[in-house]
PDB file of C-alpha atoms in Angstrom:
ATOM      1  CA  UNK A 113     -43.190   3.614  -1.829  1.00 41.00           C
ATOM      2  CA  UNK A 114     -45.262   6.667  -2.564  1.00 47.00           C
ATOM      3  CA  UNK A 115     -47.587   7.609   0.199  1.00 52.00           C
ATOM      4  CA  UNK A 116     -50.780   7.831  -2.614  1.00 82.00           C
ATOM      5  CA  UNK A 117     -50.803   4.617  -2.479  1.00 86.00           C
ATOM      6  CA  UNK A 118     -53.420   3.022   0.396  1.00 88.00           C
ATOM      7  CA  UNK A 119     -51.478  -0.534   0.834  1.00 90.00           C
ATOM      8  CA  UNK A 120     -48.302  -1.199   2.517  1.00 89.00           C
ATOM      9  CA  UNK A 121     -46.733  -3.582  -0.280  1.00 89.00           C
ATOM     10  CA  UNK A 122     -44.824  -2.468  -3.281  1.00 87.00           C
ATOM     11  CA  UNK A 123     -46.517  -2.450  -6.775  1.00 88.00           C
ATOM     12  CA  UNK A 124     -45.289  -5.370  -8.476  1.00 87.00           C
ATOM     13  CA  UNK A 125     -46.353  -7.440  -4.994  1.00 90.00           C
ATOM     14  CA  UNK A 126     -49.555  -5.938  -4.965  1.00 91.00           C
ATOM     15  CA  UNK A 127     -50.479  -6.287  -8.542  1.00 92.00           C
ATOM     16  CA  UNK A 128     -49.211  -9.862  -8.757  1.00 91.00           C
ATOM     17  CA  UNK A 129     -51.355 -10.897  -5.819  1.00 93.00           C
ATOM     18  CA  UNK A 130     -54.338  -9.066  -7.514  1.00 95.00           C
ATOM     19  CA  UNK A 131     -53.660 -11.755 -10.683  1.00 93.00           C
ATOM     20  CA  UNK A 132     -53.632 -14.723  -8.148  1.00 94.00           C
ATOM     21  CA  UNK A 133     -56.893 -14.165  -6.402  1.00 96.00           C
ATOM     22  CA  UNK A 134     -58.130 -13.044 -10.229  1.00 95.00           C
ATOM     23  CA  UNK A 135     -57.233 -16.717 -11.121  1.00 94.00           C
ATOM     24  CA  UNK A 136     -59.089 -18.394  -7.745  1.00 95.00           C
ATOM     25  CA  UNK A 137     -62.050 -16.732  -8.372  1.00 96.00           C
ATOM     26  CA  UNK A 138     -62.260 -17.100 -12.305  1.00 95.00           C
ATOM     27  CA  UNK A 139     -61.823 -20.517 -11.289  1.00 95.00           C
ATOM     28  CA  UNK A 140     -63.976 -20.663  -8.965  1.00 95.00           C
ATOM     29  CA  UNK A 141     -67.258 -18.612 -10.620  1.00 96.00           C
ATOM     30  CA  UNK A 142     -69.725 -21.437 -10.439  1.00 94.00           C
ATOM     31  CA  UNK A 143     -69.937 -21.574  -6.999  1.00 94.00           C
ATOM     32  CA  UNK A 144     -68.766 -17.247  -6.119  1.00 96.00           C
ATOM     33  CA  UNK A 145     -71.008 -16.472  -8.614  1.00 94.00           C
ATOM     34  CA  UNK A 146     -74.212 -17.048  -6.889  1.00 95.00           C
ATOM     35  CA  UNK A 147     -73.229 -14.704  -3.837  1.00 95.00           C
ATOM     36  CA  UNK A 148     -73.230 -11.998  -5.839  1.00 96.00           C
ATOM     37  CA  UNK A 149     -75.525 -10.777  -9.265  1.00 96.00           C
ATOM     38  CA  UNK A 150     -72.515  -8.918 -10.701  1.00 96.00           C
ATOM     39  CA  UNK A 151     -69.963 -12.057 -10.096  1.00 97.00           C
ATOM     40  CA  UNK A 152     -70.457 -13.384 -13.666  1.00 96.00           C
ATOM     41  CA  UNK A 153     -67.989 -15.216 -15.701  1.00 96.00           C
ATOM     42  CA  UNK A 154     -67.707 -11.900 -17.855  1.00 97.00           C
ATOM     43  CA  UNK A 155     -67.066 -10.017 -15.300  1.00 97.00           C
ATOM     44  CA  UNK A 156     -63.924 -12.327 -13.737  1.00 96.00           C
ATOM     45  CA  UNK A 157     -62.701 -12.552 -17.810  1.00 96.00           C
ATOM     46  CA  UNK A 158     -63.073  -8.536 -17.774  1.00 96.00           C
ATOM     47  CA  UNK A 159     -61.136  -8.406 -13.991  1.00 96.00           C
ATOM     48  CA  UNK A 160     -58.458 -10.442 -15.428  1.00 94.00           C
ATOM     49  CA  UNK A 161     -58.034  -8.295 -18.835  1.00 95.00           C
ATOM     50  CA  UNK A 162     -58.345  -5.208 -16.797  1.00 95.00           C
ATOM     51  CA  UNK A 163     -54.807  -6.542 -14.370  1.00 93.00           C
ATOM     52  CA  UNK A 164     -53.443  -7.518 -17.685  1.00 90.00           C
ATOM     53  CA  UNK A 165     -53.429  -3.927 -18.896  1.00 91.00           C
ATOM     54  CA  UNK A 166     -52.475  -2.174 -15.661  1.00 88.00           C
ATOM     55  CA  UNK A 167     -49.390  -4.391 -15.367  1.00 86.00           C
ATOM     56  CA  UNK A 168     -48.964  -3.420 -19.430  1.00 83.00           C
ATOM     57  CA  UNK A 169     -49.108   0.216 -19.346  1.00 81.00           C
ATOM     58  CA  UNK A 170     -48.770   1.178 -15.959  1.00 76.00           C
ATOM     59  CA  UNK A 171     -45.779  -0.476 -14.199  1.00 73.00           C
ATOM     60  CA  UNK A 172     -42.400   0.721 -15.048  1.00 63.00           C
ATOM     61  CA  UNK A 173     -43.862   3.958 -16.813  1.00 58.00           C
ATOM     62  CA  UNK A 174     -41.422   6.757 -16.003  1.00 64.00           C
ATOM     63  CA  UNK A 175     -43.600   9.463 -15.220  1.00 58.00           C
ATOM     64  CA  UNK A 176     -40.716  12.283 -14.940  1.00 69.00           C
ATOM     65  CA  UNK A 177     -38.780  11.372 -17.927  1.00 68.00           C
ATOM     66  CA  UNK A 178     -40.774  14.520 -19.826  1.00 66.00           C
ATOM     67  CA  UNK A 179     -39.588  16.450 -16.724  1.00 68.00           C
ATOM     68  CA  UNK A 180     -36.027  15.475 -16.896  1.00 74.00           C
ATOM     69  CA  UNK A 181     -35.706  16.139 -20.408  1.00 71.00           C
ATOM     70  CA  UNK A 182     -36.910  19.673 -19.807  1.00 70.00           C
ATOM     71  CA  UNK A 183     -34.828  20.494 -17.301  1.00 72.00           C
ATOM     72  CA  UNK A 184     -32.136  19.657 -19.257  1.00 76.00           C
ATOM     73  CA  UNK A 185     -33.468  21.977 -22.075  1.00 74.00           C
ATOM     74  CA  UNK A 186     -33.381  24.901 -19.797  1.00 75.00           C
ATOM     75  CA  UNK A 187     -30.124  23.988 -18.241  1.00 79.00           C
ATOM     76  CA  UNK A 188     -28.601  23.986 -21.375  1.00 77.00           C
ATOM     77  CA  UNK A 189     -29.757  27.329 -22.298  1.00 79.00           C
ATOM     78  CA  UNK A 190     -28.908  28.577 -18.698  1.00 84.00           C
ATOM     79  CA  UNK A 191     -24.715  27.725 -19.449  1.00 88.00           C
ATOM     80  CA  UNK A 192     -24.119  29.901 -21.410  1.00 89.00           C
ATOM     81  CA  UNK A 193     -26.078  31.836 -20.612  1.00 88.00           C
ATOM     82  CA  UNK A 194     -24.127  32.768 -17.751  1.00 92.00           C
ATOM     83  CA  UNK A 195     -21.006  32.828 -19.562  1.00 93.00           C
ATOM     84  CA  UNK A 196     -22.286  36.136 -21.563  1.00 93.00           C
ATOM     85  CA  UNK A 197     -23.533  37.508 -19.104  1.00 94.00           C
ATOM     86  CA  UNK A 198     -20.256  37.340 -16.345  1.00 94.00           C
ATOM     87  CA  UNK A 199     -18.447  38.377 -19.845  1.00 95.00           C
ATOM     88  CA  UNK A 200     -21.222  41.594 -20.074  1.00 96.00           C
ATOM     89  CA  UNK A 201     -20.876  42.276 -16.768  1.00 95.00           C
ATOM     90  CA  UNK A 202     -16.739  42.289 -16.525  1.00 96.00           C
ATOM     91  CA  UNK A 203     -16.677  44.403 -20.259  1.00 96.00           C
ATOM     92  CA  UNK A 204     -18.812  47.213 -18.438  1.00 96.00           C
ATOM     93  CA  UNK A 205     -17.251  47.314 -15.122  1.00 96.00           C
ATOM     94  CA  UNK A 206     -13.942  47.349 -17.095  1.00 96.00           C
ATOM     95  CA  UNK A 207     -14.539  50.391 -19.675  1.00 95.00           C
ATOM     96  CA  UNK A 208     -17.105  52.297 -17.457  1.00 96.00           C
ATOM     97  CA  UNK A 209     -13.979  52.001 -14.445  1.00 94.00           C
ATOM     98  CA  UNK A 210     -13.190  55.648 -13.890  1.00 95.00           C
ATOM     99  CA  UNK A 211     -17.860  56.035 -13.975  1.00 95.00           C
ATOM    100  CA  UNK A 212     -18.672  53.885 -11.384  1.00 94.00           C
ATOM    101  CA  UNK A 213     -21.804  55.713 -11.471  1.00 96.00           C
ATOM    102  CA  UNK A 214     -22.534  54.678 -14.927  1.00 95.00           C
ATOM    103  CA  UNK A 215     -21.977  51.126 -14.041  1.00 96.00           C
ATOM    104  CA  UNK A 216     -23.964  51.138 -10.760  1.00 96.00           C
ATOM    105  CA  UNK A 217     -27.027  52.372 -13.514  1.00 95.00           C
ATOM    106  CA  UNK A 218     -26.498  50.144 -16.378  1.00 95.00           C
ATOM    107  CA  UNK A 219     -26.403  46.842 -13.490  1.00 96.00           C
ATOM    108  CA  UNK A 220     -29.862  48.525 -11.858  1.00 95.00           C
ATOM    109  CA  UNK A 221     -31.692  48.955 -15.208  1.00 95.00           C
ATOM    110  CA  UNK A 222     -30.272  45.616 -16.745  1.00 95.00           C
ATOM    111  CA  UNK A 223     -31.390  43.536 -13.267  1.00 93.00           C
ATOM    112  CA  UNK A 224     -27.856  42.821 -12.980  1.00 94.00           C
ATOM    113  CA  UNK A 225     -28.678  44.593  -9.196  1.00 92.00           C
ATOM    114  CA  UNK A 226     -31.463  42.302  -7.970  1.00 90.00           C
ATOM    115  CA  UNK A 227     -30.787  39.059  -9.685  1.00 89.00           C
ATOM    116  CA  UNK A 228     -27.046  38.581  -9.067  1.00 87.00           C
ATOM    117  CA  UNK A 229     -26.552  37.271  -6.178  1.00 88.00           C
ATOM    118  CA  UNK A 230     -29.028  34.667  -6.711  1.00 89.00           C
ATOM    119  CA  UNK A 231     -27.810  33.642 -10.221  1.00 86.00           C
ATOM    120  CA  UNK A 232     -24.007  33.385  -8.650  1.00 84.00           C
ATOM    121  CA  UNK A 233     -25.902  31.064  -5.864  1.00 85.00           C
ATOM    122  CA  UNK A 234     -27.375  28.690  -9.168  1.00 82.00           C
ATOM    123  CA  UNK A 235     -31.152  29.582  -9.372  1.00 83.00           C
ATOM    124  CA  UNK A 236     -31.886  29.281 -12.843  1.00 82.00           C
ATOM    125  CA  UNK A 237     -35.573  31.215 -12.494  1.00 84.00           C
ATOM    126  CA  UNK A 238     -32.934  33.881 -10.870  1.00 85.00           C
ATOM    127  CA  UNK A 239     -31.374  33.565 -14.945  1.00 87.00           C
ATOM    128  CA  UNK A 240     -34.236  33.489 -17.005  1.00 87.00           C
ATOM    129  CA  UNK A 241     -35.096  36.661 -14.594  1.00 90.00           C
ATOM    130  CA  UNK A 242     -32.253  38.538 -15.708  1.00 90.00           C
ATOM    131  CA  UNK A 243     -32.881  37.498 -19.386  1.00 90.00           C
ATOM    132  CA  UNK A 244     -36.058  38.732 -19.275  1.00 90.00           C
ATOM    133  CA  UNK A 245     -34.962  42.415 -17.616  1.00 90.00           C
ATOM    134  CA  UNK A 246     -32.339  42.525 -20.056  1.00 93.00           C
ATOM    135  CA  UNK A 247     -34.066  42.792 -22.585  1.00 91.00           C
ATOM    136  CA  UNK A 248     -36.790  44.643 -21.571  1.00 91.00           C
ATOM    137  CA  UNK A 249     -33.940  47.317 -20.650  1.00 94.00           C
ATOM    138  CA  UNK A 250     -31.505  47.159 -22.992  1.00 94.00           C
ATOM    139  CA  UNK A 251     -32.472  50.329 -25.247  1.00 95.00           C
ATOM    140  CA  UNK A 252     -30.832  51.747 -28.559  1.00 95.00           C
ATOM    141  CA  UNK A 253     -29.430  54.427 -26.703  1.00 95.00           C
ATOM    142  CA  UNK A 254     -27.868  52.289 -23.468  1.00 95.00           C
ATOM    143  CA  UNK A 255     -27.049  49.628 -26.118  1.00 94.00           C
ATOM    144  CA  UNK A 256     -24.976  52.472 -28.335  1.00 95.00           C
ATOM    145  CA  UNK A 257     -23.289  53.858 -25.251  1.00 95.00           C
ATOM    146  CA  UNK A 258     -21.456  50.470 -24.285  1.00 95.00           C
ATOM    147  CA  UNK A 259     -20.491  49.495 -28.092  1.00 95.00           C
ATOM    148  CA  UNK A 260     -19.171  52.900 -27.995  1.00 95.00           C
ATOM    149  CA  UNK A 261     -16.310  51.840 -25.607  1.00 94.00           C
ATOM    150  CA  UNK A 262     -15.670  48.774 -27.344  1.00 95.00           C
ATOM    151  CA  UNK A 263     -18.236  45.861 -26.589  1.00 95.00           C
ATOM    152  CA  UNK A 264     -19.143  43.657 -29.344  1.00 94.00           C
ATOM    153  CA  UNK A 265     -22.548  44.271 -30.213  1.00 94.00           C
ATOM    154  CA  UNK A 266     -23.161  39.993 -30.867  1.00 95.00           C
ATOM    155  CA  UNK A 267     -22.693  39.813 -27.644  1.00 95.00           C
ATOM    156  CA  UNK A 268     -25.897  41.904 -26.233  1.00 96.00           C
ATOM    157  CA  UNK A 269     -28.248  40.307 -29.030  1.00 93.00           C
ATOM    158  CA  UNK A 270     -26.548  36.590 -28.029  1.00 93.00           C
ATOM    159  CA  UNK A 271     -28.089  37.652 -23.735  1.00 93.00           C
ATOM    160  CA  UNK A 272     -31.304  38.963 -25.861  1.00 92.00           C
ATOM    161  CA  UNK A 273     -31.718  35.998 -27.870  1.00 87.00           C
ATOM    162  CA  UNK A 274     -31.626  33.991 -24.354  1.00 87.00           C
ATOM    163  CA  UNK A 275     -34.123  35.316 -22.701  1.00 85.00           C
ATOM    164  CA  UNK A 276     -37.212  34.232 -24.889  1.00 79.00           C
ATOM    165  CA  UNK A 277     -35.755  30.530 -24.976  1.00 80.00           C
ATOM    166  CA  UNK A 278     -34.727  30.635 -21.284  1.00 76.00           C
ATOM    167  CA  UNK A 279     -38.262  31.756 -20.151  1.00 65.00           C
ATOM    168  CA  UNK A 280     -40.372  28.937 -22.766  1.00 70.00           C
ATOM    169  CA  UNK A 281     -37.639  26.346 -21.236  1.00 66.00           C
ATOM    170  CA  UNK A 282     -38.804  27.108 -17.718  1.00 63.00           C
ATOM    171  CA  UNK A 283     -42.318  27.127 -18.562  1.00 65.00           C
ATOM    172  CA  UNK A 284     -42.083  23.847 -20.578  1.00 60.00           C
ATOM    173  CA  UNK A 285     -40.158  22.921 -17.104  1.00 62.00           C
ATOM    174  CA  UNK A 286     -43.137  23.919 -14.716  1.00 64.00           C
ATOM    175  CA  UNK A 287     -45.407  22.603 -16.344  1.00 66.00           C
ATOM    176  CA  UNK A 288     -43.879  18.964 -16.869  1.00 61.00           C
ATOM    177  CA  UNK A 289     -43.821  18.816 -12.839  1.00 67.00           C
ATOM    178  CA  UNK A 290     -47.366  19.490 -12.747  1.00 62.00           C
ATOM    179  CA  UNK A 291     -47.687  17.055 -15.934  1.00 56.00           C
ATOM    180  CA  UNK A 292     -45.560  14.946 -13.700  1.00 57.00           C
ATOM    181  CA  UNK A 293     -47.329  14.960 -10.420  1.00 60.00           C
ATOM    182  CA  UNK A 294     -51.003  14.022 -12.281  1.00 59.00           C
ATOM    183  CA  UNK A 295     -49.458  11.097 -13.666  1.00 56.00           C
ATOM    184  CA  UNK A 296     -48.160   9.854 -10.246  1.00 76.00           C
ATOM    185  CA  UNK A 297     -51.592   9.991  -9.105  1.00 81.00           C
ATOM    186  CA  UNK A 298     -53.786   9.348 -11.416  1.00 83.00           C
ATOM    187  CA  UNK A 299     -51.205   5.882 -11.866  1.00 86.00           C
ATOM    188  CA  UNK A 300     -51.823   5.463  -7.903  1.00 88.00           C
ATOM    189  CA  UNK A 301     -55.960   6.077  -8.426  1.00 90.00           C
ATOM    190  CA  UNK A 302     -55.535   3.110 -10.415  1.00 91.00           C
ATOM    191  CA  UNK A 303     -53.811   0.828  -7.963  1.00 93.00           C
ATOM    192  CA  UNK A 304     -56.214   1.926  -5.374  1.00 94.00           C
ATOM    193  CA  UNK A 305     -59.303   1.368  -7.423  1.00 95.00           C
ATOM    194  CA  UNK A 306     -58.352  -2.093  -8.290  1.00 96.00           C
ATOM    195  CA  UNK A 307     -56.840  -3.179  -4.663  1.00 96.00           C
ATOM    196  CA  UNK A 308     -59.698  -1.949  -3.115  1.00 97.00           C
ATOM    197  CA  UNK A 309     -61.831  -3.813  -5.806  1.00 97.00           C
ATOM    198  CA  UNK A 310     -60.008  -7.270  -5.367  1.00 97.00           C
ATOM    199  CA  UNK A 311     -59.807  -6.763  -1.188  1.00 97.00           C
ATOM    200  CA  UNK A 312     -63.693  -6.339  -1.345  1.00 97.00           C
ATOM    201  CA  UNK A 313     -63.610  -9.742  -3.474  1.00 97.00           C
ATOM    202  CA  UNK A 314     -61.299 -11.295  -0.669  1.00 97.00           C
ATOM    203  CA  UNK A 315     -63.379 -10.314   2.165  1.00 97.00           C
ATOM    204  CA  UNK A 316     -66.310 -12.238   0.546  1.00 97.00           C
ATOM    205  CA  UNK A 317     -65.238 -14.896  -0.704  1.00 96.00           C
ATOM    206  CA  UNK A 318     -62.750 -15.899   2.065  1.00 95.00           C
ATOM    207  CA  UNK A 319     -65.694 -15.664   4.492  1.00 95.00           C
ATOM    208  CA  UNK A 320     -67.473 -18.039   2.166  1.00 95.00           C
ATOM    209  CA  UNK A 321     -65.208 -20.578   2.690  1.00 95.00           C
ATOM    210  CA  UNK A 322     -64.684 -20.040   6.002  1.00 94.00           C
ATOM    211  CA  UNK A 323     -64.593 -23.752   6.826  1.00 94.00           C
ATOM    212  CA  UNK A 324     -62.388 -25.061   3.706  1.00 94.00           C
ATOM    213  CA  UNK A 325     -59.024 -23.853   4.431  1.00 93.00           C
ATOM    214  CA  UNK A 326     -57.825 -24.516   1.031  1.00 92.00           C
ATOM    215  CA  UNK A 327     -59.778 -22.234  -1.119  1.00 94.00           C
ATOM    216  CA  UNK A 328     -60.255 -19.704   2.316  1.00 95.00           C
ATOM    217  CA  UNK A 329     -56.455 -19.218   1.669  1.00 94.00           C
ATOM    218  CA  UNK A 330     -56.796 -18.518  -1.943  1.00 94.00           C
ATOM    219  CA  UNK A 331     -58.365 -15.426  -0.825  1.00 95.00           C
ATOM    220  CA  UNK A 332     -56.476 -14.163   1.951  1.00 95.00           C
ATOM    221  CA  UNK A 333     -54.829 -11.162   0.232  1.00 95.00           C
ATOM    222  CA  UNK A 334     -52.132 -11.094   2.958  1.00 94.00           C
ATOM    223  CA  UNK A 335     -51.099 -14.142   2.773  1.00 93.00           C
ATOM    224  CA  UNK A 336     -50.447 -14.108  -1.130  1.00 93.00           C
ATOM    225  CA  UNK A 337     -48.615 -10.929  -0.518  1.00 92.00           C
ATOM    226  CA  UNK A 338     -46.299 -12.313   1.707  1.00 90.00           C
ATOM    227  CA  UNK A 339     -45.956 -15.337  -0.764  1.00 88.00           C
ATOM    228  CA  UNK A 340     -45.067 -13.387  -4.053  1.00 85.00           C
ATOM    229  CA  UNK A 341     -42.705 -10.920  -1.425  1.00 82.00           C
ATOM    230  CA  UNK A 342     -40.975 -14.438  -0.295  1.00 79.00           C
ATOM    231  CA  UNK A 343     -40.724 -15.388  -3.648  1.00 68.00           C
ATOM    232  CA  UNK A 344     -39.761 -12.551  -5.592  1.00 55.00           C
ATOM    233  CA  UNK A 345     -37.407 -11.471  -3.051  1.00 54.00           C
ATOM    234  CA  UNK A 346     -39.595  -7.943  -2.637  1.00 49.00           C
ATOM    235  CA  UNK A 347     -40.269  -6.991   0.940  1.00 47.00           C
ATOM    236  CA  UNK A 348     -43.381  -5.253   1.511  1.00 42.00           C
ATOM    237  CA  UNK A 349     -42.966  -1.897   2.949  1.00 42.00           C
ATOM    238  CA  UNK A 350     -44.935  -0.764   5.722  1.00 38.00           C
ATOM    239  CA  UNK A 351     -44.918   3.297   4.787  1.00 37.00           C
ATOM    240  CA  UNK A 352     -49.011   2.922   4.752  1.00 39.00           C
ATOM    241  CA  UNK A 353     -51.537   0.488   6.669  1.00 37.00           C
ATOM    242  CA  UNK A 354     -53.948  -1.479   4.648  1.00 40.00           C
ATOM    243  CA  UNK A 355     -57.003  -2.861   5.007  1.00 42.00           C
ATOM    244  CA  UNK A 356     -57.349  -6.507   5.773  1.00 44.00           C
ATOM    245  CA  UNK A 357     -58.757  -8.606   3.825  1.00 51.00           C
ATOM    246  CA  UNK A 358     -60.521 -10.382   5.934  1.00 48.00           C
ATOM    247  CA  UNK A 359     -63.572  -9.705   8.113  1.00 39.00           C
TER     248      UNK A 359
END
């Protein structure tokens, strides 16, 4: 479980336990309502409604779906781009094999020297950087010099065409990584706030029912959560420590 949570239970166990407490709270609001001015029937109804809404909108949400889609979009561009870059490279090497200084200058000018080793290691960022460098530095003079040896100009145009779309796809991927983190933190904040609210109810209510074991158990969060875990087969995680629900 994510260390963003301030409780040690699985999310679904925590939410189910919160719902159980909320049901008991509503059933006993006539008595518990005398303890605090904010503990009213409306508040009890609102608590239940909020828990149901959280379960409906937050549980099972795939926060990284768009990030994965953005990554696949970038991969779909990088793969053919790498193939064309390799094809360009081998043709330059063959066309100017008697002029090594020309080969060296072409590769240095277009960004191969700076990025090729990382491209070969699978770095998508280096592919994008190489494509942008290729586009920026492919002058008309250099294009003419290369194509005069027989290289198809369509190959050069295709590589240049990859530059902007790959940069846009790379930016989209990075943006989605940030959004994904924000969604994950937002969900954690919602869960934590609910947990803290219900734990406060449990602490006060269990103290109030200290001499009534049956009632007290309905507001002992750890026992409720353990029962939920056993029933559903979910074991609570000990990744984080959670505060006691009894004072």
